[in-house]
Amino acid sequence: MLTLIVLLPLLGFLLNGVLATRLGGNLVGKRFVTVVGCGLPLAAFALTVQALFELQGQGYAPLVETAYRWALIGGSEFEIAFYFDRLSAVMTLVVTGVGSVIHIYSVGYMAHDKSYGRFFAYLNLFLFFMLLLVLGRSLLVLFVGWEGVGLASYLLIGFWFDDLANARAGKKAFITNRIGDAGFLLGMFLLFYAVGTLDMDRINAAFAFTGASAPAVSASLVGILLFIGATGKSAQIPLHVWLPDAMAGPTPVSALIHAATMVTAGVYLVARMSGVYLQAPEASAVIAVVGVATAFFAATIAIVQTDIKKVLAYSTVSQLGFMFLALGVGAYGVAIFHVVTHAFFKACLFLGAGSVIHALGGEQDVRKMGGLARRIPITFVTFAVATAAIAGIPPLAGFFSKDEILWYALASTSGGSPLLLLVAAATALMTAFYMFRLLWLTFMGPSRMDHEVEHHVHESPWSMTGVLLLLAMLSAVGGFIAVPHFLEPQLPLPQISEALHHLHKPLLVLSILLALAGLAGAAVLYGGAPDRVEALRERFATAHRWLSNKYYIDELYERFIGQPLVWVSDRVFLRLSDRLVLDGTLDGLGALGRSSGDALGRVQAGKLNLYLWFVMIGIVGALLWSWRHV
Amino acid sequence: MTAFIDGLLGSLDTLLLIVFSLCALAGATLMIFLRQPMRVAIALISTMVFLGGIYGLLGVHFIAAFQVLIYVGAVMVFMVYVIMLLEVRELGGTRYSRLLVPGLIGFVMLLGVVLISIWRALPAPAGASGAGGNTAFGISEFSIAFLNEYWLQFELTSVLLLAAVVAAMAVIKVSRRTDKTRPHG
Amino acid sequence: MDKTQLLLAVAAGLFALGLLGVIVRRNVLVMLMCMELMLNGVNLSLVTFAQQTGTTAGAVLVFLTFVVATAEIALAIPIVLLLVRDKRTLDLDAYSDLKG
């Protein structure tokens, strides 16, 4: 049954990919694509729910299903096996559930696109690989899924590849991912070397032993290497540069891949390998620091962005940072909880942005929006609910997960510290601020739209607004799904230091206050006259420039990594190795042959004297030889 | 007395042999050094005559006769005729080719190797060297053998000479034909 | 040093001198004459060995070398004449058409 869950989207990819594209000659129409493209993921979701009941039925002992044996090398077996336990259940439900509704949304969004079939084929392909990733038993299957979602991401970011910038964004995503994968692979090699298997449950069990029977490799080293892979996939510093550029793809893609599911693969990886990270305090500390730094850093950039999708992109990076912060202090279940709530509200936000863009006929700059609240009410309401959720206003979903993260950042005995809390709290404040800024600029206030655009503003079709409503509802009530409690038998929550026990309630109040402060700040600045914002921008012009240009990180990479690599490729590999050494050797050998031929040819000078001199020497040689042998 | 004359004649034999050998070698050496071809021809003729003398001392009289008759009388006369025909005036300084020094080095090596080979192969015998089978080289024995046992070789020599004549005539004919087609320059 | 050795030494000397002459002299006719010298040297050694064995075969062989020498010179000189007429010089350096 697990195998069927994984294979249904693959079937969708094959059917739509062959029949509905130019490859197969456009044999089928849109209805077929819709039915296959949305129906198969929904079927996968239904099967997942059934699997969950089965899991419950057998007391949460993990379901294991081996599809087939891939390779037998030496004494080690490599199988394609699927593993369903509490963690996989949560992830798979999110992937298939949120994935299915986003598919339904795409029916409306991409209705007028000329490559309708190809889009659904790619989406189903992505779903297939993502399910491989979350259901795989061994790191090998996970890695196949890892690479596959990277491929699907590349294909979908560059979906409208007629514009070269989109293709370049797709390339950037893929290549940045690959850099992280180098670390991932090294971690895999070390694990295999130390433990002898790549099955994740066995690895976790092996690392549970300490002392003499512990695996012969530093858990921290493995932890850091795997985290490098996660940095690439989940857009943490320093490999975060691809996510904002990935907004070039269609909005459903941004929602599905770059908000709800693919970017959380890194979080899933670390949570799954919790057995290793429990033994690796140094690695966990690194993860926590990188996570909170990324969160802060991305939030600062989001404050000044003017593209609606870019704000959400940086917001995603920031929220992912929060998740890694939770992982770093040992609160694995809480991180997964935040994955779930984030999937709800971020998908709602992205799809809402898509609805706005659809309504405005393609406009994405918030400076040209405004006053949309009454024109597209459903979109406005759902967007507002999701914004409140991400800001952390109770009792919406984001409040619960974010509060847990802040609490464990302070109080966890495995890495919590006040400094982490400070930075995280500042980030939470900024999150609330920029999200409400976005809400105000897009929907409230006087309209700054072009007249042509304003004329055509209309609410989106039911396929889109229906999904928005569903996701908004989930953002509202999703916090009451006690995910950390559900996962606790498998992913235990960290210990709380005794001294800080009494700070739980005050921290709760603090987080509510931060959210409200962000709301108030945004309302004051953006609800009033625009010159107030202008004055602020002029006061902090330099800071504004730095933030708008994303701290010039892309330029930094280009200058210090890109250009030296190009130099090395050009000078060392092309000119030196290829032309000088390789071509030179071959040409040299040819020239050597030719010149030796010329030299030897001079023997035949046509001079009788020379020939007879050789005869003389030959006779001498023959006689000398005869002395020895005759 | 006969023993003395025999002894004297024996020693005279060897002395003459040595003298003729040296003179032949001297003629050969002169050939290398002389500038004009006519003089070189004369030196060669002298060498050949001395060689004939050596053959006579060895007891092969008719071979000596043939040496002078054929070599000097036919071959060298032909050469002298051609030298006179071509009216060669040898210019100074172009006597030697570019391979003078390598040639000399090779010459020394060759001579050395051959002489050493001879010394090794034929050490000086204990007793006196015999005069060898003089009887076999009498002219009557030779003629009879030539026309009896070796009559095939005899016929072949005539064929060879005929072939040489035909070839010479062919060469002349070809040269005449090509001569007519070429413009006089 | 007995007679045979002396004669063979002379033969070797004549042969070597003839070969040297062919190598170092530039005039074509002189080269031809040096080749005759080589033949003579060989002939001398042939006579020496033939006299040692004492059979008639040796004498026949010597006679045959005479015949061959005659035939050879009968053809060599017309060829040289043709060459000279073509190149208008007796210098061997001019006869390098077959080089390369």
Short mmCIF file of N, CA and C in Angstrom, two decimals, chain A residues 5 28 86-87 121 124 144 172 190 200 206 216 242 278 290 356-357 373 385 412 414 421 432-433 445 578:
data_model
loop_
_atom_site.label_atom_id
_atom_site.label_comp_id
_atom_site.label_asym_id
_atom_site.label_seq_id
_atom_site.Cartn_x
_atom_site.Cartn_y
_atom_site.Cartn_z
N ILE A 5 0.96 4.37 -2.73
CA ILE A 5 0.92 5.81 -2.45
C ILE A 5 1.99 6.52 -3.26
N VAL A 28 -4.84 14.31 -25.52
CA VAL A 28 -6.00 14.44 -24.63
C VAL A 28 -6.23 15.90 -24.31
N ARG A 86 5.09 7.41 12.90
CA ARG A 86 4.36 8.64 13.24
C ARG A 86 4.87 9.82 12.40
N LEU A 87 6.20 9.94 12.37
CA LEU A 87 6.79 11.08 11.66
C LEU A 87 6.43 11.03 10.17
N ALA A 121 1.93 17.41 -15.24
CA ALA A 121 2.87 16.30 -15.27
C ALA A 121 4.03 16.56 -14.31
N ASN A 124 2.94 16.36 -10.65
CA ASN A 124 2.83 14.98 -10.19
C ASN A 124 4.20 14.35 -10.02
N VAL A 144 17.44 9.76 -3.40
CA VAL A 144 16.83 9.76 -4.74
C VAL A 144 15.68 10.76 -4.77
N LYS A 172 20.05 28.25 -11.06
CA LYS A 172 20.63 28.69 -9.79
C LYS A 172 20.14 27.79 -8.66
N LEU A 190 30.00 8.51 5.44
CA LEU A 190 30.50 8.27 6.79
C LEU A 190 29.58 7.33 7.57
N MET A 200 17.51 4.28 7.91
CA MET A 200 17.57 5.34 8.92
C MET A 200 17.16 4.84 10.30
N ALA A 206 21.54 2.43 16.14
CA ALA A 206 22.97 2.23 16.37
C ALA A 206 23.55 3.37 17.19
N ALA A 216 31.72 4.09 15.10
CA ALA A 216 33.07 4.63 15.11
C ALA A 216 33.20 5.88 14.26
N TRP A 242 18.96 30.87 -3.59
CA TRP A 242 18.15 30.45 -4.72
C TRP A 242 16.66 30.68 -4.50
N LEU A 278 20.94 13.61 18.65
CA LEU A 278 20.91 13.59 20.10
C LEU A 278 22.31 13.37 20.67
N VAL A 290 22.78 28.78 13.15
CA VAL A 290 22.52 29.09 11.73
C VAL A 290 21.05 29.37 11.51
N VAL A 356 -4.29 37.35 -6.02
CA VAL A 356 -4.15 38.81 -6.25
C VAL A 356 -3.53 39.05 -7.61
N ILE A 357 -2.46 38.33 -7.91
CA ILE A 357 -1.78 38.51 -9.19
C ILE A 357 -2.73 38.19 -10.33
N ALA A 373 -9.31 45.29 -0.75
CA ALA A 373 -10.09 44.52 0.23
C ALA A 373 -11.54 44.35 -0.19
N VAL A 385 -6.40 36.15 7.46
CA VAL A 385 -6.34 35.07 8.46
C VAL A 385 -4.94 34.45 8.46
N SER A 412 15.46 24.99 26.78
CA SER A 412 15.89 23.61 26.58
C SER A 412 17.26 23.39 27.19
N SER A 414 19.29 21.17 26.21
CA SER A 414 20.29 20.81 25.19
C SER A 414 20.47 21.95 24.21
N LEU A 421 16.87 33.22 22.33
CA LEU A 421 15.52 33.75 22.50
C LEU A 421 15.46 35.20 22.05
N ALA A 432 5.87 39.72 12.26
CA ALA A 432 4.54 40.31 12.37
C ALA A 432 4.49 41.63 11.60
N PHE A 433 5.54 42.43 11.78
CA PHE A 433 5.55 43.75 11.16
C PHE A 433 5.48 43.65 9.64
N GLY A 445 -6.07 50.84 2.20
CA GLY A 445 -5.66 52.17 1.78
C GLY A 445 -6.16 52.49 0.38
N ASP A 578 43.80 21.99 -21.49
CA ASP A 578 43.26 21.46 -22.72
C ASP A 578 44.10 21.86 -23.91
#
